[in-house]
CSV table of C-alpha atoms in Angstrom, one decimal:
chain,number,residue,atom,x,y,z
E,1134,MET,CA,143.7,178.5,55.2
E,1135,ASN,CA,142.5,178.0,58.8
E,1136,ILE,CA,138.9,178.3,59.9
E,1137,ASN,CA,137.7,178.4,63.5
E,1138,ILE,CA,134.2,177.1,63.7
E,1139,ILE,CA,131.8,177.5,66.6
E,1140,MET,CA,128.9,175.0,66.4
E,1141,ASN,CA,125.8,175.8,68.4
E,1142,SER,CA,125.1,172.0,68.5
E,1143,ILE,CA,127.7,169.4,67.9
E,1144,SER,CA,125.0,166.9,66.8
E,1145,ASP,CA,123.5,169.2,64.2
E,1146,ALA,CA,123.6,167.4,60.8
E,1147,HIS,CA,123.8,170.7,58.8
E,1148,SER,CA,126.7,172.0,60.9
E,1149,ASN,CA,128.6,168.8,60.4
E,1150,LYS,CA,128.0,168.9,56.7
E,1151,ARG,CA,129.3,172.4,56.5
E,1152,ILE,CA,132.5,171.4,58.4
E,1153,LYS,CA,133.0,168.6,55.9
E,1154,ASP,CA,132.5,171.0,53.0
E,1155,PHE,CA,135.5,173.1,54.3
E,1156,GLU,CA,137.7,170.0,55.0
E,1157,ASN,CA,137.0,168.4,51.6
E,1158,GLN,CA,138.0,171.6,49.9
E,1159,GLY,CA,141.4,171.9,51.6
E,1160,PHE,CA,140.7,174.1,54.7
E,1161,ASP,CA,142.2,173.4,58.1
E,1162,VAL,CA,139.4,173.6,60.7
E,1163,ASN,CA,139.4,174.0,64.4
E,1164,ILE,CA,136.0,173.1,65.9
E,1165,PHE,CA,134.4,174.4,69.1
E,1166,GLY,CA,130.9,173.4,70.0
E,1167,PHE,CA,128.1,173.0,72.5
E,1168,ASN,CA,126.9,169.6,73.5
E,1169,ARG,CA,123.1,169.4,73.8
E,1170,GLY,CA,123.1,165.8,74.8
E,1171,ILE,CA,121.0,164.6,71.9
E,1172,VAL,CA,123.3,162.1,70.2
E,1173,SER,CA,127.0,161.4,70.3
E,1174,PRO,CA,129.1,163.7,68.1
E,1175,GLU,CA,130.2,162.4,64.7
E,1176,ARG,CA,133.9,163.1,65.5
E,1177,ASN,CA,136.3,163.2,68.3
E,1178,ASP,CA,138.2,166.4,67.4
E,1179,ILE,CA,135.6,168.9,68.7
E,1180,SER,CA,136.5,171.0,71.7
E,1181,ILE,CA,133.4,171.0,73.8
E,1182,VAL,CA,133.0,174.5,75.3
E,1183,GLY,CA,129.6,174.1,77.0
E,1184,ASN,CA,126.8,171.6,77.8
E,1185,PHE,CA,123.0,172.1,78.0
E,1186,THR,CA,119.8,170.3,76.9
E,1187,ASN,CA,117.1,171.6,74.7
E,1188,THR,CA,114.7,171.6,77.6
E,1189,ALA,CA,116.8,174.2,79.5
E,1190,HIS,CA,115.2,177.6,79.7
E,1191,TYR,CA,116.8,179.8,77.0
E,1192,TYR,CA,117.9,182.5,79.5
E,1193,LYS,CA,119.8,179.9,81.4
E,1194,ARG,CA,121.7,179.0,78.3
E,1195,ILE,CA,123.0,182.5,77.9
E,1196,VAL,CA,125.6,182.0,80.6
E,1197,THR,CA,126.7,178.8,79.0
E,1198,TYR,CA,127.0,180.5,75.6
E,1199,ILE,CA,129.1,183.4,77.1
E,1200,ASN,CA,131.4,181.1,79.0
E,1201,GLY,CA,131.7,178.7,76.1
E,1202,ILE,CA,132.5,181.3,73.5
E,1203,ARG,CA,135.1,183.0,75.7
E,1204,LYS,CA,136.7,179.6,76.2
E,1205,ALA,CA,136.8,179.0,72.5
E,1206,PHE,CA,138.6,182.3,71.9
E,1207,LYS,CA,141.0,181.5,74.7
E,1208,LEU,CA,141.8,178.0,73.3
E,1209,ALA,CA,142.3,179.4,69.7
E,1210,GLY,CA,144.6,182.2,70.9
E,1211,ASP,CA,145.3,185.4,69.1
E,1212,ASN,CA,145.7,184.9,65.4
E,1213,ASP,CA,144.3,186.1,62.1
E,1214,ASP,CA,142.2,183.0,61.4
E,1215,ILE,CA,138.7,183.5,60.1
E,1216,TRP,CA,135.9,182.6,62.5
E,1217,TYR,CA,132.7,180.9,61.5
E,1218,TYR,CA,129.6,181.4,63.6
E,1219,GLN,CA,126.6,179.1,63.1
E,1220,GLY,CA,123.4,180.6,64.3
E,1221,LEU,CA,122.4,183.9,65.9
E,1222,ASP,CA,122.6,182.5,69.4
E,1223,THR,CA,126.3,181.8,68.9
E,1224,ALA,CA,127.1,184.9,66.7
E,1225,LEU,CA,125.5,187.3,69.1
E,1226,PHE,CA,127.9,186.6,71.9
E,1227,ALA,CA,130.8,185.9,69.6
E,1228,VAL,CA,130.6,189.3,68.1
E,1229,ILE,CA,130.3,191.0,71.5
E,1230,PHE,CA,133.3,189.1,73.0
E,1231,GLY,CA,135.4,188.9,69.8
E,1232,LYS,CA,135.0,192.4,68.4
E,1233,LYS,CA,138.2,192.4,66.3
E,1234,ARG,CA,137.8,189.0,64.9
E,1235,LYS,CA,137.0,188.5,61.2
E,1236,TYR,CA,134.0,186.2,60.8
E,1237,ILE,CA,131.6,184.5,58.5
E,1238,TYR,CA,128.0,184.2,59.8
E,1239,GLU,CA,125.6,181.4,58.8
E,1240,GLU,CA,121.9,181.7,59.3
E,1241,CYS,CA,120.1,178.4,59.0
E,1242,ASP,CA,117.1,179.5,61.1
E,1243,LEU,CA,115.5,182.8,62.1
E,1244,VAL,CA,116.3,181.9,65.7
E,1245,HIS,CA,115.0,185.2,67.1
E,1246,THR,CA,111.5,184.7,65.7
E,1247,TYR,CA,110.9,182.1,68.3
E,1248,VAL,CA,110.9,184.8,70.9
E,1249,LYS,CA,107.2,185.6,71.8
E,1250,ASN,CA,107.8,189.1,73.0
E,1251,VAL,CA,107.4,191.3,69.9
E,1252,PHE,CA,109.5,194.2,71.3
E,1253,ILE,CA,112.5,191.9,72.1
E,1254,ARG,CA,112.1,190.0,68.8
E,1255,ASN,CA,112.3,193.3,66.9
E,1256,ILE,CA,115.5,194.3,68.8
E,1257,LEU,CA,117.0,190.9,67.9
E,1258,GLU,CA,116.0,191.4,64.3
E,1259,LYS,CA,118.0,194.6,64.3
E,1260,ILE,CA,121.0,192.9,66.0
E,1261,ASP,CA,120.8,190.0,63.4
E,1262,LYS,CA,120.9,192.5,60.5
E,1263,TYR,CA,123.8,194.3,62.2
E,1264,ILE,CA,125.7,191.0,62.5
E,1265,ILE,CA,125.1,190.4,58.8
E,1266,LYS,CA,126.3,193.8,57.9
E,1267,LYS,CA,129.5,193.6,59.9
E,1268,SER,CA,130.4,190.1,58.8
E,1269,TYR,CA,133.0,189.3,56.2
E,1270,LYS,CA,130.4,187.1,54.5
E,1271,THR,CA,127.0,185.9,55.6
E,1272,ILE,CA,125.5,182.6,54.4
E,1273,VAL,CA,121.7,182.2,54.4
E,1274,THR,CA,120.1,178.8,53.6
E,1275,SER,CA,116.8,180.1,52.3
E,1276,GLU,CA,115.8,182.8,49.9
E,1277,GLY,CA,112.8,183.2,52.2
E,1278,PHE,CA,115.1,184.6,54.9
E,1279,LEU,CA,116.1,187.4,52.5
E,1280,LYS,CA,112.4,188.2,51.9
E,1281,TYR,CA,111.9,188.3,55.7
E,1282,HIS,CA,114.9,190.6,56.4
E,1283,TYR,CA,114.7,193.0,53.4
E,1284,LYS,CA,111.9,194.7,51.6
E,1285,ASP,CA,113.5,194.5,48.1
E,1286,ILE,CA,116.5,193.1,46.3
E,1287,LYS,CA,118.3,196.5,46.2
E,1288,SER,CA,118.5,196.6,50.0
E,1289,ILE,CA,120.2,193.1,50.3
E,1290,PRO,CA,123.8,193.6,51.4
E,1291,GLY,CA,126.4,192.5,48.9
E,1292,ASN,CA,128.2,190.2,51.4
E,1293,ILE,CA,125.3,187.8,51.6
E,1294,VAL,CA,125.7,184.4,49.9
E,1295,LEU,CA,122.6,182.2,49.3
E,1296,LEU,CA,123.5,178.5,49.9
E,1297,PRO,CA,120.3,176.4,50.1
E,1298,ASN,CA,120.3,173.1,52.1
E,1299,LYS,CA,121.2,170.9,49.2
E,1300,LEU,CA,122.7,167.4,49.5
E,1301,SER,CA,126.4,166.9,49.9
E,1302,LYS,CA,128.4,165.5,46.9
E,1303,VAL,CA,129.2,162.4,48.9
E,1304,ILE,CA,125.6,161.2,48.5
E,1305,ARG,CA,126.8,159.9,45.1
E,1306,ASN,CA,129.0,157.4,46.9
E,1307,TYR,CA,125.9,155.6,48.2
E,1308,PRO,CA,123.9,153.7,45.7
E,1309,PHE,CA,120.1,154.1,45.6
E,1310,LYS,CA,118.1,150.9,45.6
E,1311,LYS,CA,115.1,151.2,43.4
E,1312,ARG,CA,111.8,151.5,45.4
E,1313,ASN,CA,108.9,149.2,44.7
E,1314,ASP,CA,106.3,150.3,42.2
E,1315,PHE,CA,103.7,152.7,43.7
E,1316,ASN,CA,100.7,151.1,45.2
E,1317,PRO,CA,97.8,153.6,45.8
E,1318,ASN,CA,96.3,151.2,48.3
E,1319,HIS,CA,99.4,151.1,50.5
E,1320,ILE,CA,101.3,154.4,50.6
E,1321,ARG,CA,104.3,154.7,52.8
E,1322,PHE,CA,104.6,158.2,54.2
E,1323,ALA,CA,107.7,159.3,56.2
E,1324,PHE,CA,109.3,162.1,58.1
E,1325,VAL,CA,113.1,162.0,57.9
E,1326,GLY,CA,114.8,164.0,60.6
E,1327,GLY,CA,114.5,165.1,64.2
E,1328,VAL,CA,110.9,164.9,65.3
E,1329,ARG,CA,110.0,168.1,67.2
E,1330,TYR,CA,106.8,169.6,65.6
E,1331,ASN,CA,103.3,168.7,66.7
E,1332,SER,CA,102.1,169.3,63.2
E,1333,LEU,CA,104.0,166.2,62.1
E,1334,LEU,CA,102.4,164.1,64.8
E,1335,SER,CA,99.0,165.5,63.9
E,1336,LEU,CA,99.5,164.5,60.2
E,1337,ALA,CA,100.6,161.0,61.2
E,1338,LYS,CA,97.5,160.6,63.4
E,1339,HIS,CA,95.0,161.7,60.8
E,1340,ILE,CA,96.5,159.6,58.0
E,1341,CYS,CA,96.9,156.4,60.0
E,1342,HIS,CA,93.5,156.7,61.7
E,1343,ASN,CA,91.5,157.4,58.6
E,1344,PHE,CA,93.6,155.2,56.2
E,1345,PRO,CA,94.7,152.0,58.1
E,1346,ASN,CA,95.9,150.6,54.8
E,1347,HIS,CA,98.7,153.3,54.6
E,1348,GLU,CA,101.8,153.6,56.8
E,1349,PHE,CA,103.7,156.5,58.5
E,1350,HIS,CA,107.4,156.1,59.3
E,1351,PHE,CA,109.5,158.4,61.6
E,1352,TYR,CA,113.3,158.2,60.8
E,1353,GLY,CA,115.3,160.2,63.4
E,1354,TYR,CA,115.4,161.0,67.1
E,1355,VAL,CA,112.2,162.3,68.9
E,1356,SER,CA,112.8,165.6,70.6
E,1357,GLN,CA,112.9,165.7,74.4
E,1358,THR,CA,110.1,168.2,74.3
E,1359,ILE,CA,107.7,165.5,73.0
E,1360,THR,CA,106.4,163.1,75.7
E,1361,GLU,CA,105.8,159.4,75.2
E,1362,SER,CA,102.0,160.0,75.4
E,1363,GLU,CA,102.1,162.6,72.7
E,1364,GLN,CA,103.7,160.2,70.2
E,1365,PRO,CA,101.0,158.7,67.9
E,1366,LYS,CA,100.7,154.9,68.2
E,1367,GLY,CA,99.2,152.3,65.9
E,1368,ASN,CA,99.9,149.2,63.9
E,1369,ASN,CA,100.7,151.3,60.9
E,1370,ILE,CA,103.0,153.8,62.6
E,1371,TYR,CA,106.7,153.1,62.9
E,1372,TYR,CA,109.6,154.7,64.8
E,1373,HIS,CA,113.1,153.8,63.4
E,1374,GLY,CA,115.2,156.0,65.6
E,1375,PRO,CA,118.4,158.0,64.7
E,1376,PHE,CA,120.1,157.4,61.4
E,1377,ASN,CA,123.4,158.4,59.7
E,1378,SER,CA,123.2,161.1,57.1
E,1379,PRO,CA,123.9,161.0,54.2
E,1380,GLN,CA,124.9,157.4,54.0
E,1381,ASP,CA,121.5,156.0,55.2
E,1382,LEU,CA,119.4,158.3,53.0
E,1383,PRO,CA,119.4,156.1,49.9
E,1384,LYS,CA,118.1,153.1,51.8
E,1385,ILE,CA,115.5,155.2,53.6
E,1386,TYR,CA,114.1,156.8,50.5
E,1387,SER,CA,114.0,153.4,48.7
E,1388,GLU,CA,111.5,152.3,51.4
E,1389,ILE,CA,109.1,155.2,51.3
E,1390,ASP,CA,106.7,156.8,48.8
E,1391,VAL,CA,106.1,160.3,50.2
E,1392,VAL,CA,108.4,162.4,52.3
E,1393,VAL,CA,106.7,164.8,54.7
E,1394,ALA,CA,107.9,168.3,55.7
E,1395,THR,CA,104.8,169.7,57.4
E,1396,TYR,CA,106.5,171.9,59.9
E,1397,ASP,CA,104.4,174.0,62.3
E,1398,ILE,CA,103.5,177.4,60.7
E,1399,SER,CA,102.9,179.0,64.1
E,1400,SER,CA,106.6,179.5,63.8
E,1401,ILE,CA,107.7,182.5,61.7
E,1402,ASN,CA,110.9,180.6,60.9
E,1403,VAL,CA,109.0,177.8,59.3
E,1404,LYS,CA,107.1,180.2,57.0
E,1405,PHE,CA,110.3,181.4,55.4
E,1406,ALA,CA,112.7,178.4,55.7
E,1407,GLU,CA,113.8,176.1,52.9
E,1408,PRO,CA,114.6,172.7,54.4
E,1409,ASN,CA,116.8,170.0,52.9
E,1410,LYS,CA,113.7,167.8,52.4
E,1411,LEU,CA,113.0,169.8,49.3
E,1412,TYR,CA,116.3,168.7,47.7
E,1413,GLU,CA,116.1,165.2,49.0
E,1414,SER,CA,112.7,165.0,47.3
E,1415,ILE,CA,114.2,166.1,44.0
E,1416,TYR,CA,117.3,163.9,44.2
E,1417,PHE,CA,115.4,160.7,45.2
E,1418,ASN,CA,112.4,161.4,43.0
E,1419,CYS,CA,110.1,161.3,46.0
E,1420,PRO,CA,107.0,163.5,46.1
E,1421,ILE,CA,106.9,165.9,49.2
E,1422,VAL,CA,104.1,167.1,51.4
E,1423,VAL,CA,104.6,170.6,53.0
E,1424,SER,CA,102.7,173.0,55.1
E,1425,ARG,CA,100.3,175.6,53.7
E,1426,GLN,CA,101.1,179.3,53.8
E,1427,THR,CA,104.9,178.9,53.5
E,1428,PHE,CA,107.7,180.0,51.2
E,1429,LEU,CA,108.3,176.2,50.8
E,1430,GLU,CA,104.7,175.7,49.6
E,1431,ASP,CA,105.2,178.3,46.9
E,1432,LYS,CA,108.4,176.6,45.7
E,1433,VAL,CA,106.9,173.1,45.7
E,1434,LYS,CA,103.9,174.3,43.7
E,1435,ARG,CA,106.2,176.2,41.2
E,1436,LEU,CA,108.3,173.1,40.7
E,1437,LYS,CA,105.3,170.7,40.7
E,1438,ILE,CA,107.0,168.2,43.0
E,1439,GLY,CA,104.5,167.7,45.7
E,1440,TYR,CA,101.5,168.7,47.8
E,1441,SER,CA,100.5,171.1,50.6
E,1442,VAL,CA,98.2,170.6,53.6
E,1443,ASP,CA,96.9,171.9,56.8
E,1444,ALA,CA,98.2,169.1,59.1
E,1445,TYR,CA,95.8,170.0,61.9
E,1446,ASN,CA,92.7,169.8,59.6
E,1447,GLU,CA,91.5,166.2,59.4
E,1448,ASP,CA,89.3,166.9,56.4
E,1449,ASP,CA,92.2,168.5,54.6
E,1450,VAL,CA,94.4,165.6,55.3
E,1451,LYS,CA,91.8,163.2,53.9
E,1452,LYS,CA,91.7,165.2,50.7
E,1453,LEU,CA,95.5,165.2,50.6
E,1454,VAL,CA,95.7,161.4,50.7
E,1455,ARG,CA,93.0,161.0,48.0
E,1456,ASP,CA,94.9,163.5,45.8
E,1457,ILE,CA,98.1,161.5,46.3
E,1458,GLU,CA,96.4,158.2,45.5
E,1459,SER,CA,95.2,159.7,42.2
E,1460,SER,CA,98.0,162.0,41.1
E,1461,TYR,CA,101.2,160.5,42.5
E,1462,ILE,CA,102.6,159.1,39.2
E,1463,SER,CA,102.2,162.5,37.4
E,1464,ILE,CA,104.1,164.3,40.3
E,1465,LYS,CA,106.9,161.7,40.1
E,1466,GLU,CA,107.1,162.4,36.3
E,1467,SER,CA,107.4,166.1,37.0
E,1468,ILE,CA,110.2,165.6,39.5
E,1469,SER,CA,112.1,163.3,37.0
E,1470,LYS,CA,112.3,166.3,34.6
E,1471,ILE,CA,114.4,168.2,37.1
E,1472,PRO,CA,118.1,167.4,36.7
E,1473,GLN,CA,119.3,165.4,39.7
E,1474,ASP,CA,122.4,167.5,40.1
E,1475,THR,CA,120.4,170.6,40.9
E,1476,ALA,CA,119.8,169.0,44.3
E,1477,ILE,CA,123.6,168.7,45.0
E,1478,ASP,CA,125.7,171.3,46.7
E,1479,ASN,CA,128.4,172.2,44.2
E,1480,TYR,CA,129.5,175.5,45.9
E,1481,ASN,CA,133.2,176.1,46.2
E,1482,MET,CA,133.8,177.4,49.7
E,1483,LYS,CA,136.9,179.2,48.6
E,1484,ASP,CA,134.6,181.5,46.6
E,1485,LEU,CA,133.6,183.0,50.0
E,1486,PHE,CA,137.0,184.7,50.1
E,1487,TYR,CA,136.7,186.4,46.7
E,1488,ASP,CA,134.6,189.5,46.1
E,1489,LYS,CA,132.6,189.3,43.0
């Protein structure tokens, strides 16, 4: 079966994982994507249909999206292939200019919630739900998104599939080196992923300023929106740069004690998202720190696999570190009781094409 995929960013790790899921399960994929100039694409068979940077004003991107999606449709030609739209910004224009095309829609972020104008945001919410309704299938990566869109379970459309951001099966091919025994006097905190939230920087500053015996590591590229002067500096703060996922993850997690996922809750999306850090925490038995007042906090507390904090509150961060120093071992024991395989994505993509 053929799948035509439109990526809203060719460098996005989740998008590339989804493509590999299709390929590994026997699908033939044609890939079209937008290059945001962050890192080089992982493959050379992507048809680039547009270029822009994350610093470009969103309204200026619209023309790029429209021209790029039209180009993708033209390159693919007229056929009965299923189309796969990743993200509302892509799906919005793809649905407009490809009205008769059968499509699967994947929502990894509530993109429209970043719009500050409430009136426009509400319109986009209605459009988003319309795209979901008209799709052949819609994949959402967080149960929290369903809570945001729908008031109750009965109102959730039957064409929605919940596929959390779990680890790919290929992670089993990369051996995990056992980490050193926990030392409460020298804790290695880390954020693993693209650095683009000030809340992460704030947490690193508060930890490393108040606890010079501990360390904070950043693994991943730093967003173009964060200036050099905004990046926290110190003898116990380390920037390791981009890494390859998933092959580098075992090594990274063998070198850290606590994984951080304190995304900025000023974003509605963050309040309802379920990031892959949750499942990396479970798989690598690494306690996680998340932001307060989020769907993720509720899940972490329910599973007893980590901690929550207000990353901007220095006193709260101090309390967090002391809690970790005293309760780390018990949290690790709690994580170890969760079967490791629950963090692995075992979904058969062919099930998307069967009504249940």
